[in-house]
Every structure is written in C-alpha cells, then in structure tokens.
C-alpha positions as a LaTeX table, in Angstrom:
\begin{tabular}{lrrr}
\hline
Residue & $x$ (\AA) & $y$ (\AA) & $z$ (\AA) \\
\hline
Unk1 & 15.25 & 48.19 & $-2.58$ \\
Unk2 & 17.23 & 48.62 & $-5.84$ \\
Unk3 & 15.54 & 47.87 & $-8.86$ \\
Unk4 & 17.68 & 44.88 & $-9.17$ \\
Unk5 & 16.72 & 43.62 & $-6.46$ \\
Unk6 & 13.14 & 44.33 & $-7.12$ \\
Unk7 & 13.47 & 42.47 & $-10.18$ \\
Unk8 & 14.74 & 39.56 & $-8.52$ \\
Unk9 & 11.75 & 39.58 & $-5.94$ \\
Unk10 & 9.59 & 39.83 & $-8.54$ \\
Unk11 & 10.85 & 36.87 & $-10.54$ \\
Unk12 & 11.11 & 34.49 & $-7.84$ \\
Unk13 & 7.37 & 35.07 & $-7.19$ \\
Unk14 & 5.85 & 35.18 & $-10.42$ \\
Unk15 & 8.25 & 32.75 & $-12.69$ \\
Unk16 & 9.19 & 29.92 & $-10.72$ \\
Unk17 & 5.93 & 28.33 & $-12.70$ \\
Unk18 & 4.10 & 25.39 & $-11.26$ \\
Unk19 & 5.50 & 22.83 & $-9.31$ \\
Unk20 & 6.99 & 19.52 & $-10.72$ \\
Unk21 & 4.13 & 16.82 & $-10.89$ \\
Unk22 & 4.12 & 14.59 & $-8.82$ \\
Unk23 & 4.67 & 10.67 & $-10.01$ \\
Unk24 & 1.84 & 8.39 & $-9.93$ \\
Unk25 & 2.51 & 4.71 & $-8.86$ \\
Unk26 & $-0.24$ & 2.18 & $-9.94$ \\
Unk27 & $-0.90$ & $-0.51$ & $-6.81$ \\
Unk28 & $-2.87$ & $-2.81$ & $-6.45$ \\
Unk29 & $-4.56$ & $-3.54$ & $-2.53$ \\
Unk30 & $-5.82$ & $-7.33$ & $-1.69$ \\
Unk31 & $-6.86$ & $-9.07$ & 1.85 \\
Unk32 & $-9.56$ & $-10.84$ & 2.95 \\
Unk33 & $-13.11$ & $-9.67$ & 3.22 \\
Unk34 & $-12.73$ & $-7.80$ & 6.85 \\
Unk35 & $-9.52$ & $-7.21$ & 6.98 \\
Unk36 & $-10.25$ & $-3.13$ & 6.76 \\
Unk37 & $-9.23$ & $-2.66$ & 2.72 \\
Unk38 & $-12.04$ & 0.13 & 2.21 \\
Unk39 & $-11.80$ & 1.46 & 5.77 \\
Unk40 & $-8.26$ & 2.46 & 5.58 \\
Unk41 & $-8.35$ & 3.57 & 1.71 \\
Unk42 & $-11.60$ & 5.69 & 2.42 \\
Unk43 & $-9.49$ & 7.06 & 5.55 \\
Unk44 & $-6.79$ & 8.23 & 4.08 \\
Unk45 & $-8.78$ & 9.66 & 1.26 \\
Unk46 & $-10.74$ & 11.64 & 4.05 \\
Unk47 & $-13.92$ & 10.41 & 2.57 \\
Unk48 & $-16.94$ & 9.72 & 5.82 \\
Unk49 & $-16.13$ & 6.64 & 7.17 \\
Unk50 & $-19.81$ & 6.19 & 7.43 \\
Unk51 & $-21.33$ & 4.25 & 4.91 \\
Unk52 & $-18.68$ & 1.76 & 4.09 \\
Unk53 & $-19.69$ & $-1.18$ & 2.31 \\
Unk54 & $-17.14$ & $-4.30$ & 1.26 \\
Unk55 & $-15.76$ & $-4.04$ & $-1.95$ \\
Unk56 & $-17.28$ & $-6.69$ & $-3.60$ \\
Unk57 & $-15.69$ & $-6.43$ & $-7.31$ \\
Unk58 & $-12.99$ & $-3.70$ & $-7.15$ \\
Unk59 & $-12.71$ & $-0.21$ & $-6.92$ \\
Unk60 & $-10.01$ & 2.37 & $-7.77$ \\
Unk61 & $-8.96$ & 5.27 & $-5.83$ \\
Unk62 & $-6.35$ & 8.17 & $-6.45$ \\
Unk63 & $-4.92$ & 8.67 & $-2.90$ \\
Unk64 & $-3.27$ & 11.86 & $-2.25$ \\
Unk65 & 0.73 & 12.13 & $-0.82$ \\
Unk66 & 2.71 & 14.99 & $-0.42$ \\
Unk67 & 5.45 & 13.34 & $-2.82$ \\
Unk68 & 3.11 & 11.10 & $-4.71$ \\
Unk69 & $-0.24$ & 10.16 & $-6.27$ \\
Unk70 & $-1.07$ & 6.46 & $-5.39$ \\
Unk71 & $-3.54$ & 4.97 & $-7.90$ \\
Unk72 & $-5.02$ & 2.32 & $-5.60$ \\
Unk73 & $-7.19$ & $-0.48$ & $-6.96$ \\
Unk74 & $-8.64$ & $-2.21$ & $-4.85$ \\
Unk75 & $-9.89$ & $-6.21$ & $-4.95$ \\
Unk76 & $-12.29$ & $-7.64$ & $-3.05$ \\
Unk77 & $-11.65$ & $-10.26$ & $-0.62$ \\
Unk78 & $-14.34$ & $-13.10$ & $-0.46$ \\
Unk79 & $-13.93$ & $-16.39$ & $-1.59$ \\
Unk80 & $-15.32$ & $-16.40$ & $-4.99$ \\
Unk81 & $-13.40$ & $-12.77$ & $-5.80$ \\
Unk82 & $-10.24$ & $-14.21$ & $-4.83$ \\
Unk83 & $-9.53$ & $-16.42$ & $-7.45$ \\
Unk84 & $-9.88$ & $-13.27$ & $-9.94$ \\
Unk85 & $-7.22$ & $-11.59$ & $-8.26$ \\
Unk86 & $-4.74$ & $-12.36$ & $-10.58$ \\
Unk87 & $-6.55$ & $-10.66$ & $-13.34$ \\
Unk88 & $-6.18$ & $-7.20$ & $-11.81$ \\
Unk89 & $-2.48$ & $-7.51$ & $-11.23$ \\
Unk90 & $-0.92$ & $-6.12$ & $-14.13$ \\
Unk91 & 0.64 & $-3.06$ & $-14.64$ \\
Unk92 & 0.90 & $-2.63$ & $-10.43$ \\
Unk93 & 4.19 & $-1.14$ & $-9.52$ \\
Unk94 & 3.39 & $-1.78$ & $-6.04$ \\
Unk95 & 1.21 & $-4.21$ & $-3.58$ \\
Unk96 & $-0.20$ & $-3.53$ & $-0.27$ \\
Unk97 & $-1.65$ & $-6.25$ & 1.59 \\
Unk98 & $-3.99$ & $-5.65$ & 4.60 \\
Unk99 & $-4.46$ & $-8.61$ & 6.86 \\
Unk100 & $-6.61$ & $-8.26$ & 10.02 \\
Unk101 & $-4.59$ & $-9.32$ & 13.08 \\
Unk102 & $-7.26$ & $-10.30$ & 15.35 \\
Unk103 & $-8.89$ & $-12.53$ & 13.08 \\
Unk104 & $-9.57$ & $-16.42$ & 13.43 \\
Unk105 & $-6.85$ & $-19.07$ & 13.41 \\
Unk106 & $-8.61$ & $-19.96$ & 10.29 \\
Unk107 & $-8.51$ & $-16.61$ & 8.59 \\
Unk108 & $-5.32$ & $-15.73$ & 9.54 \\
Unk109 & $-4.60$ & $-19.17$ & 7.84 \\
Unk110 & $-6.10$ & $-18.04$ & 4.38 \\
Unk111 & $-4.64$ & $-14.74$ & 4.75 \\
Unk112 & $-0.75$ & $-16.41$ & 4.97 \\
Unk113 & $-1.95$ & $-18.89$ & 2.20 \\
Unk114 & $-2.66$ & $-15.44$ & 0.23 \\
Unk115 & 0.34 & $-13.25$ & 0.67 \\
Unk116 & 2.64 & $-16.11$ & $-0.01$ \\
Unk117 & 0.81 & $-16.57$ & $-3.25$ \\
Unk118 & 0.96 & $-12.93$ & $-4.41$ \\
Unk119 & 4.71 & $-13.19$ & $-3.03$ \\
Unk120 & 5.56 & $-15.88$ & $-5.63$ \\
Unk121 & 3.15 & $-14.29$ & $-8.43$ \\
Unk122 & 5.41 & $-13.94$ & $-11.41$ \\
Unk123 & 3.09 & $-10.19$ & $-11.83$ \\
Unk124 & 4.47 & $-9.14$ & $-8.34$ \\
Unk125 & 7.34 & $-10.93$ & $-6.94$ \\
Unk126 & 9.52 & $-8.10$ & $-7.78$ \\
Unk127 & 7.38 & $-5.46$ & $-6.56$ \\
Unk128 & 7.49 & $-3.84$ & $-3.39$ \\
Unk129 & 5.01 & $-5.14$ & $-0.52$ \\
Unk130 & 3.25 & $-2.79$ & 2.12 \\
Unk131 & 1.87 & $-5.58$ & 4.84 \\
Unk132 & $-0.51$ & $-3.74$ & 7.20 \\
Unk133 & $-0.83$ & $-6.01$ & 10.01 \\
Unk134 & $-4.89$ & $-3.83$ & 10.72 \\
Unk135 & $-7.43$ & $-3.71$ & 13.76 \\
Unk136 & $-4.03$ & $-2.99$ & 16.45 \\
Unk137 & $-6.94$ & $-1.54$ & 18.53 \\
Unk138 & $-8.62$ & $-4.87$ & 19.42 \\
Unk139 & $-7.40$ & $-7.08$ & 22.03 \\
Unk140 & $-7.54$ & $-10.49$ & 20.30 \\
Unk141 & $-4.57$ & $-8.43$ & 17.85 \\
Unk142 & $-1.61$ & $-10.57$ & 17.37 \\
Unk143 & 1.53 & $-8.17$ & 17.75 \\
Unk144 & 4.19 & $-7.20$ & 14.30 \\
Unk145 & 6.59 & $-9.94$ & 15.58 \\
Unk146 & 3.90 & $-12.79$ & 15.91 \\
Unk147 & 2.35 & $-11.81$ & 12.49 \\
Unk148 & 6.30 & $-12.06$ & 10.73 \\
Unk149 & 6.95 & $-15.18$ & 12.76 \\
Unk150 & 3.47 & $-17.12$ & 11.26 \\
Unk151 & 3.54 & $-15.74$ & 7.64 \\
Unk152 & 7.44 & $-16.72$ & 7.91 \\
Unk153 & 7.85 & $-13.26$ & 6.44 \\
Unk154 & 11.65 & $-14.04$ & 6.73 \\
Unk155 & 12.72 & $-16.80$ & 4.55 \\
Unk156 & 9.81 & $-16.47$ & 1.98 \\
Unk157 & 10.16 & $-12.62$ & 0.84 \\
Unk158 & 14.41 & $-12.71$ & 1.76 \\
Unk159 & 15.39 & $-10.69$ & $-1.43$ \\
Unk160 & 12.29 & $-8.73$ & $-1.84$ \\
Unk161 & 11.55 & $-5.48$ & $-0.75$ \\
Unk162 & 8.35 & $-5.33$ & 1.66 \\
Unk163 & 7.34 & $-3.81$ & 4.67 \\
Unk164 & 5.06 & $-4.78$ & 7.88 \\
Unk165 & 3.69 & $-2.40$ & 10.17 \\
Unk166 & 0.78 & $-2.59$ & 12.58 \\
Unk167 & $-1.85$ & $-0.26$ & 11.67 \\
Unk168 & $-5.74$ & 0.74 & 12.86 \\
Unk169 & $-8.31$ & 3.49 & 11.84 \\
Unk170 & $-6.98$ & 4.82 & 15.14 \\
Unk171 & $-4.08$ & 6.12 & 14.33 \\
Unk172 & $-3.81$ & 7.72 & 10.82 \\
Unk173 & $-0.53$ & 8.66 & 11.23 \\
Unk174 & 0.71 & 5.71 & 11.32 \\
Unk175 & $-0.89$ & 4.47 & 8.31 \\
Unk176 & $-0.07$ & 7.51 & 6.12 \\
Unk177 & 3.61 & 6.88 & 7.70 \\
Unk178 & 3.32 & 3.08 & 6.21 \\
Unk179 & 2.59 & 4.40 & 2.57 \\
Unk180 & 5.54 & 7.13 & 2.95 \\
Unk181 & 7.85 & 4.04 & 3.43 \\
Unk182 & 6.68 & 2.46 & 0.89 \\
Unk183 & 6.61 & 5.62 & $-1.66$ \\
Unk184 & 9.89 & 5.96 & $-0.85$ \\
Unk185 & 10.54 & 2.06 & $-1.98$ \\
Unk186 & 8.66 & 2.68 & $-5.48$ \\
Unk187 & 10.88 & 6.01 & $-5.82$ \\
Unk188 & 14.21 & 4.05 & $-5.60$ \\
Unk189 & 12.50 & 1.58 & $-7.97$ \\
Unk190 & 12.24 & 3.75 & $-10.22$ \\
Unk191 & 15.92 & 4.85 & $-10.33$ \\
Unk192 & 17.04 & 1.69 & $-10.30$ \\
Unk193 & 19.12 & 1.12 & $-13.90$ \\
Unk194 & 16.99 & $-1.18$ & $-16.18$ \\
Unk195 & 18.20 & $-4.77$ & $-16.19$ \\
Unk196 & 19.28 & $-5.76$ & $-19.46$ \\
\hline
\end{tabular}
C-alpha cells in the first residue's frame, strides 16, 4: 500500500467521528387496563416480562430503534385514569393505541368509544396513530379486518395518518415491524414544510 492510500485507510477509520444521533419522537401510549400496554413496552425494551404490574398512573420509557429513540409515556387504562388522559397529551408527536382483540363486547365497546375520542382530540388529531389490534394468540381474537370494520377506522380517521396491525407478545417481530412503520410516519412528519 502507498502511503496515500494508507492515509486514506487510516482516515476513514479514525475520523469519520460518531454517528449522527438519532431523533427522538415523544408518544404517548393509551388502552384499556388489559389490553397489554406494559407487556409490549417492557418487551420491546427487553426488560423480564416477569413481574409486570398495570400501570396504574403513567410511566415513561425510552425504547430503543435502529433509526430512532421513542420516548414512550405510557397512561394507564382504568376507569378513573382515563379521564386524566388528556392531561398527558401534550407535546406527543405520535400516539399508539393498544386495544385487546379478544376482549368483551363491552370492552371492545369502551375501547372504540376511546380511540375515536383521542382521534378527534384537538392535541392529536394530526398526529400519527399506531393501532395494535394485541392478544392475536388467543382464540376469542377478532381478526385486522373485523377490528377496522367496528371502530369504522375508515370514515372516522379518512385524512389522518394511522396504522392497524395485529400484534401479540408472540411475535416480536411483528411488533417492532409496527413501530418501524410508524417511525417512518413521524420521519416524513417531520419534513413536511411548516404550514403557515
């Protein structure tokens, strides 16, 4: 090797200098106590899934991507947290939703009543929506195309940018292939020109 050449090796080792950092997206993650919030979160953080308790306030979590950071907060689900929820909504650039798909008629109910009101929140109707339709692996689980057909996905978020994809603790992938989608929806967000 020439010295050139050497110098060249040498300087695309040693002074590329650290890599770009990577952009952090604040989100915010409601659903209904049982729908697997804290399961899937504590998952994908590869934290033991022993040990998991419901989130009874909120909690915030810094979840790892190979493109992103996702600062995750969080709310509880029950009844008398739900009305809070509000509250913790600004400053979210993104919403993910986790609904439990083999849940009661009755649940399932309160969990459509809840999605279309965080649809039509003036804090996160423009944002974009991750819908994990969760628990796939049981056999009372309503399918992706049942789910969109009862939370009439299609005429009430027409115009808004969300996605809904059938998840479980089962299959990781999957899940960690949701957020991707959804990273990639806060990334063109972001270059989006500001309206005036």
């Amino acid at each position: 090797l020439s010295s050139i050449q050497l110098y060249e090796c040498f300087r695309a080792l040693c002074c590329k200098g650290p890599p770009p950092p990577r952009p952090e997206y604040d989100l915010v993650c409601i659903g209904l106590t049982g729908s697997g919030k804290t399961s899937l979160l504590s998952q994908l953080c590869s934290e033991s899934p022993e040990n998991i308790v419901s989130t009874t306030g909120f909690s915030i979590k810094a979840v790892p991507f190979q493109n992103a950071i996702l600062n995750i907060k969080e709310l509880g689900g029950a009844d008398n947290i739900r009305k809070y929820w509000s509250r913790y909504y600004q400053g979210s650039q993104g919403v993910i939703f986790v609904l439990d798909s083999a849940s009661s008629e009755d649940d399932l109910e309160t969990a459509r009543n809840e999605l279309h009101s965080a649809l039509q929140h003036p804090q996160l109707c423009t944002l974009p929506f991750l819908i994990l339709a969760n628990h796939q692996d049981k056999p009372a689980a309503r399918s992706v195309q049942e789910i969109k057909k009862y939370f009439e996905l299609e005429p009430l978020a027409r115009g808004k940018r969300w996605i809904l994809k059938p998840c479980s603790l089962d299959d990781m992938e999957a899940v960690k292939d949701s957020f991707s989608l959804l990273i990639n929806l806060l990334e063109e967000r972001d270059f989006e020109p500001s309206r005036m």
